Amino acid sequence: MTGKISFKEINRLAIPAIFAGIVEPLISLTDTAVAGRFTANPDEALGAIGLVGSFLSALIWIFLQTSNAISALVSHAYGQGKVERLKTLVSQLFYFNLIVSLVMSFSAFFLAEWILSLYGAKNLLLEIAVDYFKVRVWGFPLTLLTFTIFGVFRGLQNTSWAMRISIFGGIFNAALDIILVYVFNFDVVGIAWASVTAQFIMFMLAMRFLYLKTPFRLMKLFPLHEDFSKTLMMSFDLFIRTLSLNIALFLGYRYATLLGSDGNNQFVGAHAILIQVWMFSSFLLDGYAHAGSAISGKLFGARDYKELNYLVKRLIGVMLILGVSLMGIYLALSEPIGRLLTKSEDVLVVFYSAFWLVAIMQPINSMAFLFDGVYKGLGETKVLRNLLVIALIFGFVPTLLIANYFEWGVLGIWLSFMVWMLFRSGGLVYHFKKHYSVKAKNQNSED
């Protein structure tokens, strides 16, 4: 098996993307660790941060889809040598996301208590979550716009700029967390302000790189670009996909919260930690998925299916090694990982009961995230949309209902996530072999 795409080129994009990607979950893990060890009510603080983080992540992932769409279009144009034609489109999508994010933040701020009640929060948990939420929600526009700019960078085959920005933001957030909570005793609200301040700094740095390193400017808005409606349609497909994803995350949190309906919040606290570790793994694995997205988009723009097939085969080997390695590390270090994130013995008991399942999911996750990235690069948004809806309806929900019936607790919730990931990974592997591997064979025969 030979090809023009070398590991050097893959790693040039993947390694910075890994560092950029894991910063966001590291920020969340830092928030979780500080909340679990230094706040006045650690069980409730962990649950509050988990619930609010789940909702805000849902908002970001749902409305981030214009970034994924523009990344695919920029990478296609890069492969064709026609990047200049997208100048107006990038500007229009930036302001579209700005307006949407501000509307959502204002609405969510005034509906905070109602939103968090939907997750099952009440009493002290609800009170702490609302205080945290009303600060953190203003970071949503900053994060959405920053990630939109990162999508442009990725389309230009560059992930190092996002890496530098993210690392600086992550270090700043961690330091400010400790200062505001441990030194000044601002409790959970201090954690929220640390996150929003770091998000603002990352946004300003992203704007600086956009103007200094790329041909794009955020000035011209009219007339609407010819691909504006196409981009919104791609975004809508990804919106439905991500909505399905976040319904699964919401249901997981909802069931975990209801497990503690008698006033014990160790279940949602443990689930919050499990989610944070799972997210960290996801973003780490996403580094090679981002490389796959950027390079596959470029190859698709050049209509080089033979090289695309070669790229995917090489990435499968790398991702499986990463997935198996993560599984081994988690299984070996489960106890110190748990104790690093919380001092609550009640939370730790629940955490350890399900963490082994999170560990053995990692090779499955690696395949799902790889093909997710490749298909975003290809612009195959309808395939991603349909598969996530199928995985939710026929995989996650039935397993969750069965687990709830048999009272499997948090372990049952994570078994549902495992079935969900099997649907996602298996479906995309099957589709790629059926369609793009065939195109590569046909191109080989023509050569």
CSV table of C-alpha atoms in Angstrom, one decimal:
chain,number,residue,atom,x,y,z
A,1,MET,CA,0.0,0.0,0.0
A,2,THR,CA,1.6,3.3,-1.1
A,3,GLY,CA,0.4,6.8,-1.3
A,4,LYS,CA,1.3,10.5,-1.3
A,5,ILE,CA,0.0,11.2,2.1
A,6,SER,CA,2.8,10.6,4.6
A,7,PHE,CA,2.6,10.2,8.4
A,8,LYS,CA,4.6,13.5,8.5
A,9,GLU,CA,1.8,15.4,6.9
A,10,ILE,CA,-0.9,13.6,9.0
A,11,ASN,CA,1.0,14.3,12.2
A,12,ARG,CA,1.6,17.9,11.1
A,13,LEU,CA,-2.1,18.4,11.4
A,14,ALA,CA,-3.0,15.8,14.0
A,15,ILE,CA,-0.5,16.5,16.8
A,16,PRO,CA,-1.4,20.3,17.1
A,17,ALA,CA,-5.1,19.3,16.8
A,18,ILE,CA,-4.7,16.9,19.7
A,19,PHE,CA,-3.2,19.6,22.0
A,20,ALA,CA,-5.8,22.1,20.9
A,21,GLY,CA,-8.6,19.6,21.3
A,22,ILE,CA,-7.7,18.3,24.8
A,23,VAL,CA,-7.4,21.8,26.2
A,24,GLU,CA,-11.2,22.3,26.3
A,25,PRO,CA,-11.9,19.1,28.3
A,26,LEU,CA,-8.8,19.8,30.4
A,27,ILE,CA,-10.4,23.1,31.4
A,28,SER,CA,-13.6,21.1,32.3
A,29,LEU,CA,-11.5,18.6,34.2
A,30,THR,CA,-9.7,21.4,36.1
A,31,ASP,CA,-13.1,23.0,36.9
A,32,THR,CA,-14.3,19.5,38.1
A,33,ALA,CA,-11.2,18.9,40.2
A,34,VAL,CA,-11.3,22.3,41.9
A,35,ALA,CA,-15.1,21.9,42.5
A,36,GLY,CA,-14.6,18.4,43.9
A,37,ARG,CA,-11.8,19.4,46.3
A,38,PHE,CA,-12.0,23.1,47.2
A,39,THR,CA,-15.7,24.1,47.3
A,40,ALA,CA,-18.0,24.2,50.3
A,41,ASN,CA,-20.4,21.6,48.9
A,42,PRO,CA,-18.3,19.3,46.6
A,43,ASP,CA,-21.1,16.8,45.7
A,44,GLU,CA,-23.5,19.6,44.6
A,45,ALA,CA,-20.7,21.6,43.0
A,46,LEU,CA,-19.7,18.6,40.9
A,47,GLY,CA,-23.3,18.0,39.8
A,48,ALA,CA,-23.9,21.7,39.1
A,49,ILE,CA,-20.8,22.0,36.9
A,50,GLY,CA,-21.7,18.7,35.1
A,51,LEU,CA,-25.3,19.9,34.4
A,52,VAL,CA,-24.3,23.3,33.2
A,53,GLY,CA,-21.4,22.0,31.2
A,54,SER,CA,-23.7,19.5,29.5
A,55,PHE,CA,-26.2,22.2,28.5
A,56,LEU,CA,-23.5,24.6,27.3
A,57,SER,CA,-21.7,21.9,25.4
A,58,ALA,CA,-25.0,21.0,23.7
A,59,LEU,CA,-25.4,24.6,22.6
A,60,ILE,CA,-21.8,24.8,21.3
A,61,TRP,CA,-22.0,21.5,19.5
A,62,ILE,CA,-25.4,22.3,18.0
A,63,PHE,CA,-24.5,25.8,16.7
A,64,LEU,CA,-20.9,25.0,15.9
A,65,GLN,CA,-22.0,23.1,12.8
A,66,THR,CA,-21.5,26.2,10.5
A,67,SER,CA,-17.8,25.9,11.6
A,68,ASN,CA,-17.6,22.3,10.4
A,69,ALA,CA,-19.4,23.2,7.2
A,70,ILE,CA,-17.1,26.1,6.4
A,71,SER,CA,-14.1,24.0,7.3
A,72,ALA,CA,-15.2,21.4,4.7
A,73,LEU,CA,-15.8,24.1,2.0
A,74,VAL,CA,-12.5,25.9,2.7
A,75,SER,CA,-10.6,22.5,2.5
A,76,HIS,CA,-12.4,21.7,-0.8
A,77,ALA,CA,-11.4,25.2,-2.1
A,78,TYR,CA,-7.9,24.7,-0.9
A,79,GLY,CA,-7.6,21.4,-2.8
A,80,GLN,CA,-8.9,23.2,-5.9
A,81,GLY,CA,-6.6,26.3,-5.4
A,82,LYS,CA,-9.7,28.6,-5.0
A,83,VAL,CA,-9.6,29.8,-1.4
A,84,GLU,CA,-10.1,33.5,-2.3
A,85,ARG,CA,-13.7,32.9,-3.5
A,86,LEU,CA,-14.8,32.2,0.1
A,87,LYS,CA,-13.8,35.5,1.6
A,88,THR,CA,-17.3,36.9,1.8
A,89,LEU,CA,-18.8,33.6,3.0
A,90,VAL,CA,-16.5,33.4,6.0
A,91,SER,CA,-17.4,36.9,7.0
A,92,GLN,CA,-21.2,36.2,6.7
A,93,LEU,CA,-21.1,33.0,8.7
A,94,PHE,CA,-19.1,34.7,11.5
A,95,TYR,CA,-21.8,37.3,12.0
A,96,PHE,CA,-24.5,34.8,11.6
A,97,ASN,CA,-23.0,32.8,14.5
A,98,LEU,CA,-22.5,36.1,16.5
A,99,ILE,CA,-26.2,37.0,16.3
A,100,VAL,CA,-27.4,33.4,17.0
A,101,SER,CA,-25.1,33.0,20.0
A,102,LEU,CA,-26.1,36.3,21.6
A,103,VAL,CA,-29.8,35.5,21.2
A,104,MET,CA,-29.3,32.1,22.8
A,105,SER,CA,-27.2,33.5,25.7
A,106,PHE,CA,-29.8,36.2,26.6
A,107,SER,CA,-32.6,33.7,26.4
A,108,ALA,CA,-30.8,31.0,28.4
A,109,PHE,CA,-29.8,33.6,31.1
A,110,PHE,CA,-33.4,34.4,31.9
A,111,LEU,CA,-34.5,30.8,31.7
A,112,ALA,CA,-31.7,29.4,33.8
A,113,GLU,CA,-33.8,27.9,36.6
A,114,TRP,CA,-36.3,26.3,34.2
A,115,ILE,CA,-33.5,24.8,32.0
A,116,LEU,CA,-31.7,23.2,34.9
A,117,SER,CA,-34.9,22.0,36.4
A,118,LEU,CA,-35.4,19.9,33.2
A,119,TYR,CA,-32.2,18.1,34.1
A,120,GLY,CA,-33.8,17.2,37.5
A,121,ALA,CA,-31.9,19.7,39.6
A,122,LYS,CA,-33.6,20.9,42.7
A,123,ASN,CA,-32.8,22.4,46.2
A,124,LEU,CA,-29.1,23.2,46.8
A,125,LEU,CA,-28.0,21.5,43.6
A,126,LEU,CA,-30.3,23.8,41.6
A,127,GLU,CA,-29.3,26.9,43.5
A,128,ILE,CA,-25.6,26.3,42.9
A,129,ALA,CA,-26.1,25.4,39.3
A,130,VAL,CA,-28.1,28.6,38.6
A,131,ASP,CA,-25.4,30.8,40.1
A,132,TYR,CA,-22.7,29.0,38.0
A,133,PHE,CA,-24.9,29.0,34.9
A,134,LYS,CA,-25.6,32.8,34.9
A,135,VAL,CA,-21.9,33.5,34.5
A,136,ARG,CA,-20.8,30.7,32.3
A,137,VAL,CA,-23.6,31.3,29.7
A,138,TRP,CA,-21.8,34.5,28.5
A,139,GLY,CA,-18.8,32.4,27.4
A,140,PHE,CA,-21.0,30.7,24.8
A,141,PRO,CA,-20.7,33.4,22.1
A,142,LEU,CA,-17.0,33.7,22.7
A,143,THR,CA,-16.4,29.9,22.3
A,144,LEU,CA,-18.7,29.6,19.3
A,145,LEU,CA,-16.9,32.4,17.4
A,146,THR,CA,-13.5,31.1,18.4
A,147,PHE,CA,-14.3,27.6,17.1
A,148,THR,CA,-15.7,29.1,13.9
A,149,ILE,CA,-12.3,30.7,13.3
A,150,PHE,CA,-10.6,27.4,14.2
A,151,GLY,CA,-12.7,25.8,11.4
A,152,VAL,CA,-11.3,28.2,8.9
A,153,PHE,CA,-7.7,27.4,10.1
A,154,ARG,CA,-8.4,23.7,9.8
A,155,GLY,CA,-9.8,24.2,6.2
A,156,LEU,CA,-6.5,25.9,5.4
A,157,GLN,CA,-4.7,22.8,6.6
A,158,ASN,CA,-3.4,24.4,9.7
A,159,THR,CA,-4.1,23.3,13.3
A,160,SER,CA,-1.0,24.8,15.0
A,161,TRP,CA,-2.6,28.2,15.4
A,162,ALA,CA,-5.6,26.7,17.3
A,163,MET,CA,-3.2,24.7,19.4
A,164,ARG,CA,-1.2,27.8,20.6
A,165,ILE,CA,-4.4,29.7,21.4
A,166,SER,CA,-6.0,26.8,23.2
A,167,ILE,CA,-2.9,25.9,25.3
A,168,PHE,CA,-2.5,29.5,26.5
A,169,GLY,CA,-6.3,29.7,27.3
A,170,GLY,CA,-6.1,26.4,29.2
A,171,ILE,CA,-3.2,27.4,31.4
A,172,PHE,CA,-4.7,30.8,32.1
A,173,ASN,CA,-8.1,29.1,33.1
A,174,ALA,CA,-6.4,26.6,35.4
A,175,ALA,CA,-4.4,29.3,37.2
A,176,LEU,CA,-7.4,31.6,37.6
A,177,ASP,CA,-9.5,28.7,38.9
A,178,ILE,CA,-7.1,28.1,41.7
A,179,ILE,CA,-6.7,31.9,42.5
A,180,LEU,CA,-10.4,32.7,42.6
A,181,VAL,CA,-11.5,29.5,44.4
A,182,TYR,CA,-8.6,28.4,46.6
A,183,VAL,CA,-7.1,31.8,47.4
A,184,PHE,CA,-10.1,34.2,47.3
A,185,ASN,CA,-12.8,31.6,48.2
A,186,PHE,CA,-15.2,32.6,45.4
A,187,ASP,CA,-16.5,29.0,45.3
A,188,VAL,CA,-18.4,27.8,42.2
A,189,VAL,CA,-19.0,31.4,40.8
A,190,GLY,CA,-15.2,31.9,40.8
A,191,ILE,CA,-14.8,28.8,38.6
A,192,ALA,CA,-17.3,30.3,36.2
A,193,TRP,CA,-15.6,33.6,35.9
A,194,ALA,CA,-12.2,31.9,35.3
A,195,SER,CA,-13.7,30.0,32.3
A,196,VAL,CA,-15.4,33.1,30.8
A,197,THR,CA,-12.2,35.2,31.1
A,198,ALA,CA,-10.1,32.4,29.5
A,199,GLN,CA,-12.7,32.1,26.6
A,200,PHE,CA,-12.5,35.9,26.0
A,201,ILE,CA,-8.7,35.8,25.8
A,202,MET,CA,-8.8,32.8,23.4
A,203,PHE,CA,-11.3,34.7,21.1
A,204,MET,CA,-9.1,37.7,20.9
A,205,LEU,CA,-6.1,35.6,20.0
A,206,ALA,CA,-8.1,33.8,17.4
A,207,MET,CA,-9.0,37.1,15.8
A,208,ARG,CA,-5.4,38.2,15.8
A,209,PHE,CA,-4.3,35.0,14.0
A,210,LEU,CA,-7.2,35.3,11.5
A,211,TYR,CA,-6.1,38.8,10.4
A,212,LEU,CA,-2.3,38.2,10.5
A,213,LYS,CA,-2.1,34.7,9.0
A,214,THR,CA,-5.1,34.3,6.6
A,215,PRO,CA,-6.6,36.1,3.6
A,216,PHE,CA,-10.0,36.4,5.4
A,217,ARG,CA,-11.4,39.6,6.8
A,218,LEU,CA,-14.7,40.2,8.6
A,219,MET,CA,-15.8,43.3,6.7
A,220,LYS,CA,-17.8,42.5,3.6
A,221,LEU,CA,-21.4,41.2,4.2
A,222,PHE,CA,-23.3,41.8,1.0
A,223,PRO,CA,-24.3,40.4,-1.4
A,224,LEU,CA,-24.8,37.0,0.0
A,225,HIS,CA,-22.3,34.4,-1.1
A,226,GLU,CA,-23.6,31.8,-3.6
A,227,ASP,CA,-22.6,29.0,-1.2
A,228,PHE,CA,-24.3,30.7,1.8
A,229,SER,CA,-27.5,28.6,1.5
A,230,LYS,CA,-25.6,25.5,0.8
A,231,THR,CA,-23.5,26.0,3.9
A,232,LEU,CA,-26.6,26.5,6.0
A,233,MET,CA,-28.1,23.3,4.6
A,234,MET,CA,-25.0,21.4,5.5
A,235,SER,CA,-25.1,23.1,8.9
A,236,PHE,CA,-28.8,22.0,9.4
A,237,ASP,CA,-27.9,18.4,8.7
A,238,LEU,CA,-25.1,18.6,11.3
A,239,PHE,CA,-27.5,20.5,13.6
A,240,ILE,CA,-29.9,17.5,13.5
A,241,ARG,CA,-27.0,15.2,14.0
A,242,THR,CA,-25.7,17.1,17.0
A,243,LEU,CA,-29.2,17.5,18.4
A,244,SER,CA,-29.5,13.7,18.5
A,245,LEU,CA,-26.1,13.5,20.2
A,246,ASN,CA,-27.1,16.0,22.8
A,247,ILE,CA,-30.4,14.3,23.5
A,248,ALA,CA,-28.4,11.2,24.4
A,249,LEU,CA,-26.2,13.3,26.7
A,250,PHE,CA,-29.3,15.0,28.2
A,251,LEU,CA,-31.0,11.7,28.9
A,252,GLY,CA,-27.9,10.3,30.5
A,253,TYR,CA,-27.7,13.3,32.9
A,254,ARG,CA,-31.5,13.2,33.5
A,255,TYR,CA,-31.4,9.6,34.6
A,256,ALA,CA,-28.3,10.1,36.7
A,257,THR,CA,-30.0,13.0,38.5
A,258,LEU,CA,-33.2,11.0,39.1
A,259,LEU,CA,-31.1,8.2,40.7
A,260,GLY,CA,-30.4,10.7,43.5
A,261,SER,CA,-34.0,11.8,43.8
A,262,ASP,CA,-33.9,11.0,47.6
A,263,GLY,CA,-31.4,13.8,48.1
A,264,ASN,CA,-28.2,11.9,47.4
A,265,ASN,CA,-26.3,13.6,44.6
A,266,GLN,CA,-23.4,11.2,44.4
A,267,PHE,CA,-24.9,9.6,41.2
A,268,VAL,CA,-25.0,12.8,39.1
A,269,GLY,CA,-21.6,13.8,40.6
A,270,ALA,CA,-20.0,10.5,39.5
A,271,HIS,CA,-21.7,10.7,36.1
A,272,ALA,CA,-20.4,14.3,35.7
A,273,ILE,CA,-16.8,13.0,36.3
A,274,LEU,CA,-17.3,10.1,33.9
A,275,ILE,CA,-18.5,12.5,31.3
A,276,GLN,CA,-15.5,14.7,31.7
A,277,VAL,CA,-13.1,11.8,31.3
A,278,TRP,CA,-15.0,10.6,28.3
A,279,MET,CA,-14.9,14.1,26.8
A,280,PHE,CA,-11.2,14.3,27.4
A,281,SER,CA,-10.7,11.0,25.6
A,282,SER,CA,-13.0,12.2,22.7
A,283,PHE,CA,-11.1,15.4,22.2
A,284,LEU,CA,-7.7,13.6,22.3
A,285,LEU,CA,-8.9,11.1,19.7
A,286,ASP,CA,-10.4,13.9,17.7
A,287,GLY,CA,-6.9,15.2,16.9
A,288,TYR,CA,-6.4,12.6,14.2
A,289,ALA,CA,-10.0,12.9,13.2
A,290,HIS,CA,-9.4,16.7,12.6
A,291,ALA,CA,-6.4,15.7,10.5
A,292,GLY,CA,-8.6,13.3,8.6
A,293,SER,CA,-11.2,16.0,8.1
A,294,ALA,CA,-8.8,18.5,6.7
A,295,ILE,CA,-6.9,16.2,4.4
A,296,SER,CA,-9.9,14.2,3.2
A,297,GLY,CA,-11.6,17.5,2.3
A,298,LYS,CA,-8.6,18.6,0.3
A,299,LEU,CA,-8.5,15.2,-1.5
A,300,PHE,CA,-12.2,15.3,-2.1
A,301,GLY,CA,-11.8,18.7,-3.7
A,302,ALA,CA,-9.1,17.3,-6.0
A,303,ARG,CA,-11.3,14.1,-6.6
A,304,ASP,CA,-8.5,11.9,-5.5
A,305,TYR,CA,-10.4,8.9,-4.1
A,306,LYS,CA,-7.5,6.5,-4.3
A,307,GLU,CA,-5.4,8.7,-2.0
A,308,LEU,CA,-8.5,9.2,0.2
A,309,ASN,CA,-8.8,5.5,0.7
A,310,TYR,CA,-5.1,5.2,1.5
A,311,LEU,CA,-5.4,8.0,4.1
A,312,VAL,CA,-8.3,6.3,5.9
A,313,LYS,CA,-6.5,3.0,6.1
A,314,ARG,CA,-3.4,4.6,7.6
A,315,LEU,CA,-5.6,6.6,10.1
A,316,ILE,CA,-7.5,3.4,11.2
A,317,GLY,CA,-4.2,1.9,12.4
A,318,VAL,CA,-3.2,5.0,14.3
A,319,MET,CA,-6.6,5.4,15.9
A,320,LEU,CA,-6.8,1.8,17.1
A,321,ILE,CA,-3.4,2.1,18.7
A,322,LEU,CA,-4.6,5.3,20.5
A,323,GLY,CA,-7.9,3.7,21.5
A,324,VAL,CA,-6.3,0.6,22.9
A,325,SER,CA,-3.6,2.6,24.7
A,326,LEU,CA,-6.2,4.8,26.4
A,327,MET,CA,-8.1,1.7,27.5
A,328,GLY,CA,-5.0,0.2,29.1
A,329,ILE,CA,-4.1,3.5,30.9
A,330,TYR,CA,-7.6,4.0,32.2
A,331,LEU,CA,-7.9,0.4,33.5
A,332,ALA,CA,-4.5,0.6,35.2
A,333,LEU,CA,-5.0,4.1,36.7
A,334,SER,CA,-8.7,4.1,37.5
A,335,GLU,CA,-8.2,4.6,41.3
A,336,PRO,CA,-5.8,7.6,41.1
A,337,ILE,CA,-7.9,9.2,38.3
A,338,GLY,CA,-11.0,9.1,40.5
A,339,ARG,CA,-9.2,10.4,43.6
A,340,LEU,CA,-7.6,13.2,41.6
A,341,LEU,CA,-11.1,14.5,40.6
A,342,THR,CA,-13.0,14.2,43.9
A,343,LYS,CA,-12.6,13.6,47.6
A,344,SER,CA,-16.1,12.3,48.1
A,345,GLU,CA,-16.1,8.6,48.9
A,346,ASP,CA,-19.8,8.3,48.0
A,347,VAL,CA,-19.1,9.7,44.5
A,348,LEU,CA,-16.0,7.5,44.1
A,349,VAL,CA,-18.0,4.2,44.8
A,350,VAL,CA,-20.4,5.1,41.9
A,351,PHE,CA,-17.5,6.3,39.7
A,352,TYR,CA,-15.5,3.1,40.0
A,353,SER,CA,-18.6,0.9,39.3
A,354,ALA,CA,-18.8,2.3,35.7
A,355,PHE,CA,-15.4,3.6,34.9
A,356,TRP,CA,-14.2,0.3,33.5
A,357,LEU,CA,-16.9,0.5,30.9
A,358,VAL,CA,-15.7,4.0,29.8
A,359,ALA,CA,-12.2,2.5,29.5
A,360,ILE,CA,-13.2,-0.4,27.2
A,361,MET,CA,-15.2,1.9,25.0
A,362,GLN,CA,-12.1,3.8,23.8
A,363,PRO,CA,-11.2,1.6,20.8
A,364,ILE,CA,-14.8,1.8,19.6
A,365,ASN,CA,-14.8,5.6,20.1
A,366,SER,CA,-11.6,5.9,18.1
A,367,MET,CA,-13.3,4.5,15.0
A,368,ALA,CA,-16.4,6.6,15.4
A,369,PHE,CA,-14.5,9.8,15.8
A,370,LEU,CA,-12.2,9.1,12.9
A,371,PHE,CA,-15.0,8.5,10.5
A,372,ASP,CA,-16.9,11.4,11.9
A,373,GLY,CA,-14.0,13.6,11.0
A,374,VAL,CA,-13.5,12.1,7.5
A,375,TYR,CA,-17.2,12.5,6.7
A,376,LYS,CA,-17.3,16.1,7.8
A,377,GLY,CA,-14.3,16.8,5.6
A,378,LEU,CA,-16.1,15.1,2.7
A,379,GLY,CA,-19.2,17.2,3.3
A,380,GLU,CA,-21.3,14.1,3.8
A,381,THR,CA,-23.6,15.8,6.3
A,382,LYS,CA,-26.7,13.8,5.5
A,383,VAL,CA,-25.0,10.5,6.2
A,384,LEU,CA,-23.9,11.8,9.6
A,385,ARG,CA,-27.3,13.2,10.3
A,386,ASN,CA,-29.2,10.0,9.5
A,387,LEU,CA,-26.7,7.7,11.4
A,388,LEU,CA,-26.9,9.7,14.6
A,389,VAL,CA,-30.7,9.7,14.6
A,390,ILE,CA,-30.7,5.9,14.0
A,391,ALA,CA,-28.2,5.4,16.8
A,392,LEU,CA,-30.3,7.4,19.2
A,393,ILE,CA,-33.6,5.8,18.4
A,394,PHE,CA,-32.6,2.2,17.9
A,395,GLY,CA,-29.4,2.0,20.1
A,396,PHE,CA,-29.2,4.5,23.0
A,397,VAL,CA,-32.9,4.9,24.1
A,398,PRO,CA,-33.9,1.2,24.1
A,399,THR,CA,-30.7,0.2,26.0
A,400,LEU,CA,-31.3,3.1,28.5
A,401,LEU,CA,-34.9,2.0,29.1
A,402,ILE,CA,-33.9,-1.6,29.6
A,403,ALA,CA,-31.1,-0.6,32.0
A,404,ASN,CA,-33.5,1.6,34.0
A,405,TYR,CA,-36.1,-1.2,34.2
A,406,PHE,CA,-33.4,-3.6,35.7
A,407,GLU,CA,-32.1,-0.8,37.9
A,408,TRP,CA,-28.5,-1.0,36.7
A,409,GLY,CA,-27.9,2.6,37.8
A,410,VAL,CA,-25.0,4.6,36.4
A,411,LEU,CA,-23.5,1.5,34.8
A,412,GLY,CA,-26.7,1.1,32.8
A,413,ILE,CA,-26.3,4.7,31.5
A,414,TRP,CA,-22.8,4.0,30.3
A,415,LEU,CA,-23.9,0.7,28.7
A,416,SER,CA,-26.3,2.7,26.7
A,417,PHE,CA,-23.5,5.0,25.5
A,418,MET,CA,-21.5,2.0,24.5
A,419,VAL,CA,-24.3,0.6,22.3
A,420,TRP,CA,-24.7,4.1,20.9
A,421,MET,CA,-21.0,4.3,19.9
A,422,LEU,CA,-21.2,0.8,18.3
A,423,PHE,CA,-24.0,2.1,16.0
A,424,ARG,CA,-22.0,5.2,15.1
A,425,SER,CA,-18.7,3.5,14.3
A,426,GLY,CA,-20.2,0.4,12.6
A,427,GLY,CA,-22.5,2.5,10.4
A,428,LEU,CA,-19.7,4.8,9.1
A,429,VAL,CA,-17.2,2.0,8.5
A,430,TYR,CA,-19.9,0.2,6.4
A,431,HIS,CA,-20.8,3.3,4.4
A,432,PHE,CA,-17.2,4.2,3.6
A,433,LYS,CA,-16.4,0.6,2.4
A,434,LYS,CA,-19.6,0.5,0.3
A,435,HIS,CA,-19.1,3.9,-1.4
A,436,TYR,CA,-15.6,5.4,-1.2
A,437,SER,CA,-13.6,2.2,-1.2
A,438,VAL,CA,-15.4,1.3,-4.4
A,439,LYS,CA,-14.6,4.7,-5.9
A,440,ALA,CA,-11.0,4.2,-5.1
A,441,LYS,CA,-11.0,0.8,-6.8
A,442,ASN,CA,-12.6,2.2,-9.9
A,443,GLN,CA,-10.0,5.0,-10.0
A,444,ASN,CA,-7.2,2.4,-9.6
A,445,SER,CA,-8.6,0.4,-12.6
A,446,GLU,CA,-8.8,3.6,-14.7
A,447,ASP,CA,-5.1,4.3,-13.9
